[in-house]
mmCIF file of C-alpha atoms in Angstrom:
data_model
loop_
_atom_site.group_PDB
_atom_site.id
_atom_site.type_symbol
_atom_site.label_atom_id
_atom_site.label_comp_id
_atom_site.label_asym_id
_atom_site.label_seq_id
_atom_site.Cartn_x
_atom_site.Cartn_y
_atom_site.Cartn_z
ATOM 1 C CA MET A 219 -52.389 -64.579 136.679
ATOM 2 C CA SER A 220 -55.676 -65.134 138.328
ATOM 3 C CA LYS A 221 -53.834 -65.656 141.576
ATOM 4 C CA PHE A 222 -52.412 -62.160 141.501
ATOM 5 C CA LYS A 223 -55.728 -60.614 140.739
ATOM 6 C CA LYS A 224 -57.223 -62.187 143.796
ATOM 7 C CA LYS A 225 -54.570 -60.716 146.034
ATOM 8 C CA SER A 226 -54.877 -57.221 144.718
ATOM 9 C CA ALA A 227 -58.447 -57.199 145.830
ATOM 10 C CA ALA A 228 -57.309 -57.107 149.450
ATOM 11 C CA SER A 229 -57.706 -53.837 151.269
ATOM 12 C CA GLN A 230 -54.597 -51.658 151.189
ATOM 13 C CA ASP A 231 -55.473 -49.363 154.051
ATOM 14 C CA ILE A 232 -52.999 -49.091 156.880
ATOM 15 C CA PRO A 233 -54.910 -49.388 160.119
ATOM 16 C CA THR A 234 -54.559 -46.094 161.927
ATOM 17 C CA SER A 235 -56.707 -46.865 164.913
ATOM 18 C CA ALA A 236 -53.607 -47.355 167.078
ATOM 19 C CA LEU A 237 -52.181 -43.972 166.156
ATOM 20 C CA PRO A 238 -53.885 -42.035 168.974
ATOM 21 C CA ASP A 239 -52.540 -44.556 171.448
ATOM 22 C CA ILE A 240 -49.009 -44.045 170.216
ATOM 23 C CA ILE A 241 -49.362 -40.303 170.381
ATOM 24 C CA PHE A 242 -50.858 -40.519 173.852
ATOM 25 C CA MET A 243 -47.884 -42.533 174.984
ATOM 26 C CA LEU A 244 -45.531 -39.829 173.737
ATOM 27 C CA LEU A 245 -47.739 -37.234 175.338
ATOM 28 C CA PHE A 246 -47.648 -38.957 178.706
ATOM 29 C CA PHE A 247 -43.892 -39.286 178.466
ATOM 30 C CA PHE A 248 -43.512 -35.557 178.033
ATOM 31 C CA MET A 249 -46.117 -34.752 180.653
ATOM 32 C CA VAL A 250 -44.328 -36.893 183.204
ATOM 33 C CA THR A 251 -40.821 -35.703 182.426
ATOM 34 C CA THR A 252 -41.692 -32.031 182.223
ATOM 35 C CA VAL A 253 -40.759 -30.235 185.378
ATOM 36 C CA MET A 254 -42.735 -27.083 185.716
ATOM 37 C CA ARG A 255 -40.611 -24.214 186.811
ATOM 38 C CA GLU A 256 -41.031 -23.597 190.504
ATOM 39 C CA GLN A 257 -39.508 -20.171 190.640
ATOM 40 C CA THR A 258 -40.161 -17.035 188.770
ATOM 41 C CA ILE A 259 -36.855 -15.603 187.822
ATOM 42 C CA LEU A 260 -36.716 -11.935 188.598
ATOM 43 C CA VAL A 261 -33.361 -11.181 187.075
ATOM 44 C CA GLU A 262 -32.114 -11.147 183.520
ATOM 45 C CA GLN A 263 -30.518 -14.420 182.638
ATOM 46 C CA ASP A 264 -28.294 -14.290 179.613
ATOM 47 C CA ILE A 265 -26.125 -17.258 180.489
ATOM 48 C CA PRO A 266 -22.651 -17.058 178.950
ATOM 49 C CA LYS A 267 -21.295 -19.709 176.648
ATOM 50 C CA ALA A 268 -18.405 -22.006 177.360
ATOM 51 C CA THR A 269 -16.952 -25.138 175.835
ATOM 52 C CA GLN A 270 -15.608 -27.245 178.684
ATOM 53 C CA LEU A 271 -18.824 -28.070 180.433
ATOM 54 C CA ARG A 272 -19.338 -30.882 182.865
ATOM 55 C CA LYS A 273 -22.583 -32.377 183.999
ATOM 56 C CA LEU A 274 -23.669 -32.861 187.562
ATOM 57 C CA GLU A 275 -25.059 -36.272 188.335
ATOM 58 C CA ARG A 276 -27.145 -35.598 191.419
ATOM 59 C CA LYS A 277 -29.780 -32.944 190.927
ATOM 60 C CA SER A 278 -30.905 -33.077 194.537
ATOM 61 C CA LEU A 279 -27.572 -31.679 195.655
ATOM 62 C CA ILE A 280 -27.878 -28.512 193.596
ATOM 63 C CA SER A 281 -29.109 -25.186 194.872
ATOM 64 C CA TYR A 282 -29.464 -22.258 192.575
ATOM 65 C CA ILE A 283 -28.368 -18.692 192.982
ATOM 66 C CA TYR A 284 -29.364 -16.261 190.265
ATOM 67 C CA ILE A 285 -27.444 -13.086 189.650
ATOM 68 C CA GLY A 286 -28.318 -10.429 187.145
ATOM 69 C CA LYS A 287 -29.963 -7.137 186.426
ATOM 70 C CA PRO A 288 -33.521 -7.038 187.799
ATOM 71 C CA LYS A 289 -36.141 -7.401 185.095
ATOM 72 C CA GLU A 290 -38.442 -4.930 186.761
ATOM 73 C CA LYS A 291 -37.399 -1.319 186.541
ATOM 74 C CA GLY A 292 -38.223 -0.530 190.162
ATOM 75 C CA PHE A 293 -35.343 -2.544 191.491
ATOM 76 C CA GLY A 294 -32.672 -0.507 189.791
ATOM 77 C CA GLU A 295 -30.002 -1.248 187.240
ATOM 78 C CA GLU A 296 -27.370 -2.943 189.368
ATOM 79 C CA PRO A 297 -27.174 -6.753 189.345
ATOM 80 C CA ARG A 298 -28.924 -8.373 192.271
ATOM 81 C CA ILE A 299 -28.842 -11.799 193.883
ATOM 82 C CA GLN A 300 -31.959 -13.918 193.763
ATOM 83 C CA VAL A 301 -32.608 -17.146 195.623
ATOM 84 C CA ASN A 302 -35.948 -18.928 195.695
ATOM 85 C CA ASP A 303 -38.324 -16.096 194.874
ATOM 86 C CA VAL A 304 -36.691 -13.119 196.497
ATOM 87 C CA PHE A 305 -33.802 -10.748 196.196
ATOM 88 C CA ILE A 306 -31.333 -11.058 199.015
ATOM 89 C CA SER A 307 -28.184 -9.326 200.092
ATOM 90 C CA PRO A 308 -24.933 -11.283 200.269
ATOM 91 C CA SER A 309 -25.083 -11.463 204.047
ATOM 92 C CA ASP A 310 -28.315 -13.494 203.872
ATOM 93 C CA LEU A 311 -26.605 -16.215 201.872
ATOM 94 C CA ILE A 312 -25.302 -18.068 204.916
ATOM 95 C CA ARG A 313 -28.845 -18.603 206.115
ATOM 96 C CA PHE A 314 -29.947 -19.661 202.655
ATOM 97 C CA VAL A 315 -27.161 -22.257 202.461
ATOM 98 C CA GLN A 316 -28.125 -23.482 205.906
ATOM 99 C CA THR A 317 -31.753 -24.060 204.939
ATOM 100 C CA GLU A 318 -30.675 -25.771 201.746
ATOM 101 C CA LYS A 319 -28.325 -28.014 203.688
ATOM 102 C CA ASP A 320 -31.075 -28.925 206.124
ATOM 103 C CA LYS A 321 -33.063 -30.374 203.252
ATOM 104 C CA LEU A 322 -30.337 -32.940 202.624
ATOM 105 C CA SER A 323 -29.404 -35.926 204.704
ATOM 106 C CA GLU A 324 -26.477 -35.507 207.002
ATOM 107 C CA ALA A 325 -24.064 -37.519 204.911
ATOM 108 C CA GLU A 326 -24.717 -35.410 201.840
ATOM 109 C CA ARG A 327 -24.466 -32.004 203.421
ATOM 110 C CA ASN A 328 -20.892 -31.302 202.521
ATOM 111 C CA GLN A 329 -21.538 -32.333 198.933
ATOM 112 C CA ILE A 330 -23.988 -29.525 198.296
ATOM 113 C CA THR A 331 -23.276 -27.708 195.073
ATOM 114 C CA MET A 332 -24.223 -24.126 194.513
ATOM 115 C CA ALA A 333 -25.092 -23.450 190.902
ATOM 116 C CA LEU A 334 -24.453 -19.840 190.032
ATOM 117 C CA LYS A 335 -26.595 -18.692 187.170
ATOM 118 C CA VAL A 336 -25.028 -15.393 186.368
ATOM 119 C CA ASP A 337 -25.965 -12.988 183.624
ATOM 120 C CA ASP A 338 -23.044 -12.348 181.316
ATOM 121 C CA GLU A 339 -23.189 -8.617 181.895
ATOM 122 C CA ALA A 340 -22.713 -8.921 185.639
ATOM 123 C CA LYS A 341 -19.398 -7.849 187.056
ATOM 124 C CA MET A 342 -17.059 -10.009 189.069
ATOM 125 C CA GLY A 343 -17.545 -7.872 192.153
ATOM 126 C CA ILE A 344 -20.942 -9.286 193.044
ATOM 127 C CA VAL A 345 -19.866 -12.819 192.143
ATOM 128 C CA THR A 346 -16.914 -12.498 194.501
ATOM 129 C CA ASP A 347 -19.131 -11.235 197.298
ATOM 130 C CA VAL A 348 -21.329 -14.289 196.855
ATOM 131 C CA GLN A 349 -18.349 -16.610 196.834
ATOM 132 C CA LEU A 350 -16.962 -15.074 199.985
ATOM 133 C CA GLU A 351 -20.243 -15.717 201.785
ATOM 134 C CA LEU A 352 -20.390 -19.251 200.439
ATOM 135 C CA ARG A 353 -16.937 -19.882 201.848
ATOM 136 C CA LYS A 354 -18.149 -18.674 205.213
ATOM 137 C CA ALA A 355 -21.180 -20.946 204.922
ATOM 138 C CA ASN A 356 -18.906 -23.830 204.015
ATOM 139 C CA ALA A 357 -20.538 -24.531 200.661
ATOM 140 C CA LEU A 358 -17.399 -24.887 198.634
ATOM 141 C CA LYS A 359 -18.588 -26.663 195.531
ATOM 142 C CA ILE A 360 -19.509 -24.176 192.887
ATOM 143 C CA MET A 361 -20.839 -24.609 189.423
ATOM 144 C CA TYR A 362 -20.859 -21.719 187.010
ATOM 145 C CA ASN A 363 -23.782 -22.534 184.785
ATOM 146 C CA ALA A 364 -23.004 -22.099 181.135
ATOM 147 C CA ILE A 365 -24.360 -23.060 177.756
ATOM 148 C CA GLN A 366 -22.390 -25.248 175.413
ATOM 149 C CA GLY A 367 -21.087 -23.168 172.561
ATOM 150 C CA VAL A 368 -18.211 -21.223 171.185
ATOM 151 C CA VAL A 369 -17.928 -17.623 172.215
ATOM 152 C CA VAL A 370 -18.353 -15.374 169.213
ATOM 153 C CA GLU A 371 -16.631 -12.039 169.255
ATOM 154 C CA GLU A 372 -18.984 -9.181 168.732
ATOM 155 C CA MET B 154 -84.950 -51.098 164.727
ATOM 156 C CA ARG B 155 -82.835 -51.418 161.668
ATOM 157 C CA ASN B 156 -80.228 -49.155 163.146
ATOM 158 C CA SER B 157 -79.774 -51.142 166.328
ATOM 159 C CA LYS B 158 -78.251 -54.025 164.419
ATOM 160 C CA LYS B 159 -75.053 -52.095 163.937
ATOM 161 C CA ALA B 160 -73.121 -50.991 166.999
ATOM 162 C CA PRO B 161 -72.982 -47.200 167.140
ATOM 163 C CA GLU B 162 -69.497 -45.851 166.496
ATOM 164 C CA ILE B 163 -67.968 -42.600 167.543
ATOM 165 C CA ASN B 164 -65.801 -41.134 164.891
ATOM 166 C CA SER B 165 -62.373 -41.153 166.491
ATOM 167 C CA SER B 166 -60.238 -40.255 163.540
ATOM 168 C CA SER B 167 -59.604 -36.773 164.933
ATOM 169 C CA MET B 168 -58.405 -38.186 168.243
ATOM 170 C CA ALA B 169 -54.884 -38.366 166.854
ATOM 171 C CA ASP B 170 -55.037 -34.704 165.905
ATOM 172 C CA ILE B 171 -56.115 -33.695 169.385
ATOM 173 C CA ALA B 172 -53.364 -35.790 170.908
ATOM 174 C CA PHE B 173 -50.880 -34.265 168.491
ATOM 175 C CA LEU B 174 -51.871 -30.780 169.544
ATOM 176 C CA LEU B 175 -51.322 -31.604 173.205
ATOM 177 C CA LEU B 176 -48.065 -33.311 172.368
ATOM 178 C CA ILE B 177 -46.784 -30.317 170.466
ATOM 179 C CA PHE B 178 -47.788 -28.026 173.317
ATOM 180 C CA PHE B 179 -45.733 -30.054 175.772
ATOM 181 C CA LEU B 180 -42.847 -30.407 173.335
ATOM 182 C CA VAL B 181 -42.645 -26.665 172.941
ATOM 183 C CA THR B 182 -43.037 -25.777 176.594
ATOM 184 C CA THR B 183 -40.645 -28.399 177.943
ATOM 185 C CA GLN B 184 -37.351 -26.920 178.959
ATOM 186 C CA PHE B 185 -34.821 -29.525 179.802
ATOM 187 C CA ALA B 186 -32.929 -28.165 182.744
ATOM 188 C CA SER B 187 -29.467 -27.165 181.642
ATOM 189 C CA ASP B 188 -27.444 -28.261 184.593
ATOM 190 C CA LYS B 189 -24.160 -28.036 182.885
ATOM 191 C CA GLY B 190 -21.369 -25.753 183.764
ATOM 192 C CA ILE B 191 -17.865 -25.256 184.929
ATOM 193 C CA LEU B 192 -17.140 -26.772 188.303
ATOM 194 C CA ILE B 193 -14.752 -25.201 190.752
ATOM 195 C CA GLN B 194 -13.935 -25.789 194.360
ATOM 196 C CA LEU B 195 -13.622 -22.789 196.638
ATOM 197 C CA PRO B 196 -10.876 -22.706 199.240
ATOM 198 C CA PRO B 197 -12.051 -23.267 202.808
ATOM 199 C CA LYS B 198 -12.626 -20.287 204.988
ATOM 200 C CA LEU B 199 -9.633 -19.360 207.068
ATOM 201 C CA ASP B 200 -9.823 -17.130 210.078
ATOM 202 C CA GLU B 201 -6.154 -16.362 210.230
ATOM 203 C CA LYS B 202 -3.917 -15.575 207.321
ATOM 204 C CA PRO B 203 -2.740 -18.651 205.438
ATOM 205 C CA PRO B 204 0.946 -19.388 205.835
ATOM 206 C CA GLU B 205 3.090 -17.798 203.181
ATOM 207 C CA LEU B 206 4.109 -20.445 200.722
ATOM 208 C CA GLU B 207 7.473 -20.264 199.101
ATOM 209 C CA ILE B 208 6.665 -20.955 195.500
ATOM 210 C CA PRO B 209 9.093 -19.667 192.929
ATOM 211 C CA ASP B 210 7.599 -17.335 190.342
ATOM 212 C CA TYR B 211 8.383 -19.552 187.387
ATOM 213 C CA GLN B 212 6.062 -22.282 188.686
ATOM 214 C CA ILE B 213 3.109 -19.941 188.538
ATOM 215 C CA LEU B 214 1.438 -18.745 185.376
ATOM 216 C CA THR B 215 -0.268 -15.565 186.428
ATOM 217 C CA VAL B 216 -3.319 -14.502 184.481
ATOM 218 C CA LEU B 217 -4.567 -11.043 185.297
ATOM 219 C CA ILE B 218 -7.809 -9.628 183.967
ATOM 220 C CA ASN B 219 -8.466 -5.952 184.463
ATOM 221 C CA SER B 220 -11.729 -4.072 184.540
ATOM 222 C CA TYR B 221 -11.530 -3.441 180.789
ATOM 223 C CA ASP B 222 -11.375 -7.202 180.220
ATOM 224 C CA ASN B 223 -7.766 -7.051 179.059
ATOM 225 C CA LEU B 224 -5.543 -10.016 179.714
ATOM 226 C CA LEU B 225 -2.049 -10.002 181.113
ATOM 227 C CA VAL B 226 -0.333 -13.379 181.152
ATOM 228 C CA ASN B 227 3.037 -13.571 182.908
ATOM 229 C CA ASN B 228 3.389 -9.820 182.436
ATOM 230 C CA ASP B 229 2.749 -9.996 178.695
ATOM 231 C CA PRO B 230 -0.483 -8.624 177.285
ATOM 232 C CA MET B 231 -2.564 -11.225 175.462
ATOM 233 C CA LYS B 232 -5.156 -10.218 172.928
ATOM 234 C CA GLU B 233 -7.220 -13.365 172.506
ATOM 235 C CA VAL B 234 -8.466 -15.610 175.294
ATOM 236 C CA THR B 235 -8.133 -18.555 172.922
ATOM 237 C CA ASP B 236 -4.340 -18.176 172.957
ATOM 238 C CA LEU B 237 -4.390 -18.876 176.671
ATOM 239 C CA THR B 238 -5.095 -22.572 176.166
ATOM 240 C CA GLN B 239 -1.817 -23.101 174.341
ATOM 241 C CA LYS B 240 0.035 -21.004 176.880
ATOM 242 C CA VAL B 241 -1.246 -23.110 179.769
ATOM 243 C CA LYS B 242 -0.269 -26.286 177.937
ATOM 244 C CA ASP B 243 3.220 -24.918 177.317
ATOM 245 C CA HIS B 244 3.458 -23.983 180.958
ATOM 246 C CA VAL B 245 2.444 -27.402 182.268
ATOM 247 C CA LEU B 246 4.543 -29.408 179.829
ATOM 248 C CA ASN B 247 7.555 -27.131 179.992
ATOM 249 C CA ASN B 248 9.672 -29.407 182.216
ATOM 250 C CA GLY B 249 12.241 -26.707 182.774
ATOM 251 C CA VAL B 250 13.025 -25.900 179.153
ATOM 252 C CA ASP B 251 11.888 -22.281 179.326
ATOM 253 C CA PRO B 252 13.215 -20.677 182.540
ATOM 254 C CA THR B 253 10.110 -18.493 182.907
ATOM 255 C CA LEU B 254 7.703 -21.472 182.956
ATOM 256 C CA SER B 255 7.226 -24.451 185.257
ATOM 257 C CA THR B 256 9.807 -27.157 185.906
ATOM 258 C CA ALA B 257 7.440 -30.117 186.210
ATOM 259 C CA PRO B 258 3.756 -30.817 185.411
ATOM 260 C CA ASP B 259 2.940 -31.563 189.042
ATOM 261 C CA LYS B 260 4.386 -28.265 190.191
ATOM 262 C CA ALA B 261 2.722 -26.033 187.614
ATOM 263 C CA ILE B 262 0.157 -23.622 188.995
ATOM 264 C CA VAL B 263 -2.179 -21.322 187.116
ATOM 265 C CA SER B 264 -3.215 -18.275 189.038
ATOM 266 C CA ILE B 265 -6.209 -16.276 187.866
ATOM 267 C CA LYS B 266 -6.849 -12.879 189.289
ATOM 268 C CA SER B 267 -9.649 -10.639 188.175
ATOM 269 C CA ASP B 268 -10.876 -7.216 189.109
ATOM 270 C CA ARG B 269 -14.225 -6.357 190.624
ATOM 271 C CA GLY B 270 -15.030 -4.619 187.363
ATOM 272 C CA THR B 271 -14.201 -7.574 185.138
ATOM 273 C CA THR B 272 -17.269 -8.896 183.373
ATOM 274 C CA TYR B 273 -18.401 -12.338 184.380
ATOM 275 C CA GLU B 274 -18.386 -13.383 180.745
ATOM 276 C CA MET B 275 -14.679 -12.666 180.420
ATOM 277 C CA TYR B 276 -13.858 -14.397 183.676
ATOM 278 C CA LEU B 277 -15.751 -17.477 182.599
ATOM 279 C CA SER B 278 -14.053 -17.616 179.225
ATOM 280 C CA VAL B 279 -10.658 -17.464 180.937
ATOM 281 C CA LEU B 280 -11.651 -20.312 183.254
ATOM 282 C CA ASP B 281 -12.947 -22.144 180.229
ATOM 283 C CA ALA B 282 -9.680 -21.708 178.344
ATOM 284 C CA VAL B 283 -7.665 -23.042 181.278
ATOM 285 C CA ASP B 284 -10.063 -25.958 181.677
ATOM 286 C CA GLN B 285 -9.737 -26.706 178.003
ATOM 287 C CA ALA B 286 -5.956 -26.870 178.275
ATOM 288 C CA TYR B 287 -6.075 -29.321 181.154
ATOM 289 C CA ASN B 288 -8.852 -31.422 179.634
ATOM 290 C CA GLU B 289 -6.886 -31.748 176.410
ATOM 291 C CA LEU B 290 -3.761 -32.724 178.306
ATOM 292 C CA TYR B 291 -5.629 -35.337 180.310
ATOM 293 C CA ALA B 292 -7.379 -36.674 177.242
ATOM 294 C CA ASP B 293 -4.054 -36.961 175.421
ATOM 295 C CA LYS B 294 -2.653 -38.880 178.329
ATOM 296 C CA LEU B 295 -5.504 -41.379 178.279
ATOM 297 C CA GLY B 296 -5.676 -41.521 174.498
ATOM 298 C CA ILE B 297 -9.292 -40.392 174.299
ATOM 299 C CA THR B 298 -10.943 -37.262 172.984
ATOM 300 C CA PRO B 299 -11.435 -34.274 175.321
ATOM 301 C CA ALA B 300 -15.200 -34.687 174.999
ATOM 302 C CA GLU B 301 -14.945 -38.276 176.205
ATOM 303 C CA PHE B 302 -12.782 -37.179 179.078
ATOM 304 C CA ARG B 303 -15.358 -34.658 180.244
ATOM 305 C CA GLU B 304 -17.963 -37.415 180.440
ATOM 306 C CA LEU B 305 -15.850 -39.365 182.921
ATOM 307 C CA ASP B 306 -16.937 -39.496 186.503
ATOM 308 C CA ASN B 307 -14.732 -37.806 189.076
ATOM 309 C CA SER B 308 -14.303 -40.990 191.055
ATOM 310 C CA SER B 309 -13.558 -43.240 188.088
ATOM 311 C CA GLU B 310 -10.223 -44.959 187.820
ATOM 312 C CA GLU B 311 -9.329 -43.365 184.508
ATOM 313 C CA TYR B 312 -10.008 -39.911 185.847
ATOM 314 C CA GLN B 313 -7.671 -40.482 188.763
ATOM 315 C CA LYS B 314 -5.058 -41.934 186.444
ATOM 316 C CA ALA B 315 -5.145 -38.845 184.259
ATOM 317 C CA LYS B 316 -4.751 -36.491 187.198
ATOM 318 C CA GLU B 317 -1.841 -38.415 188.649
ATOM 319 C CA GLY B 318 1.396 -36.510 188.268
ATOM 320 C CA MET B 319 -0.428 -33.616 186.598
ATOM 321 C CA PRO B 320 -2.912 -32.198 189.076
ATOM 322 C CA LYS B 321 -5.002 -29.278 187.957
ATOM 323 C CA GLN B 322 -3.821 -26.513 190.223
ATOM 324 C CA VAL B 323 -5.776 -23.413 189.460
ATOM 325 C CA SER B 324 -5.735 -20.689 192.024
ATOM 326 C CA ILE B 325 -8.457 -18.114 191.852
ATOM 327 C CA ALA B 326 -7.287 -15.080 193.739
ATOM 328 C CA GLU B 327 -9.631 -12.585 195.283
ATOM 329 C CA PRO B 328 -10.173 -9.697 192.928
ATOM 330 C CA THR B 329 -8.657 -6.304 193.312
ATOM 331 C CA ASP B 330 -10.893 -3.405 194.232
ATOM 332 C CA ILE B 331 -9.934 -0.868 191.623
ATOM 333 C CA GLY B 332 -12.557 -0.971 188.891
ATOM 334 C CA GLY B 333 -16.226 -0.544 189.849
#
């Protein structure tokens, strides 16, 4: 019995001095992986839901085109096209695709994928206009961005 | 002098709390980029009119969406988009049983035509329904689940095997100009 008593005298504290280090490691992980948003999005982005989504492997090949109703009142109610930080008209898209293609190496240029982030209230008319210009610019890979989920009838 | 015997310590027990606060801030603000979506390939630009192809009507499943988001599939109105998946499957796997549908899986074509006034949401759910039909067919063929199939790489052997003899032929026609 005396043996047991001796053991119980040992300190039962869990050393917590390493805790900050662990937390810091997590913190650094998130700090490094976080990509701060480069663009301010000027249009409403209520991305529709879909079920059959596929992932794109190479992020460097993606260029984004945002379509939706402008957030600011001054730009009207009709959906507009935004690339980088500005609103553009469909006819400017060819130049946009060209600058995006120039950023890639020559071998990858025809693999460029245009990700269309379209608000779910936008009409097909503007989307078609964009697609027509993209065909002219020879950027034929399109991704309709969507969120995984089942569409619920309202 | 008595104090100098013991090394001075800074109380660091609150360090964890500070780190936690920062951690939570980053956790909350991090937005993992959602680069997922439905992939399509646009047809190349043609300067002259493409040659008229002689494809019999029964090989094509025509899906029309009007500006009120109503569906018309092979001239029959369809109320729910979800029914389209089964219809596409029937069409592809018909093998000539129903005279109005395709004669062979490799000849089946799905044609989607929308209107300028169709909402993007509706258009995407139609594309999604057609994709679902094909993904389920491919997955069945390989004996895996549709979710597993979607994870496959385009260039992988299995992916090519699934597409063989049953290519996904979806034609997206240019919309009509009627609705605004």
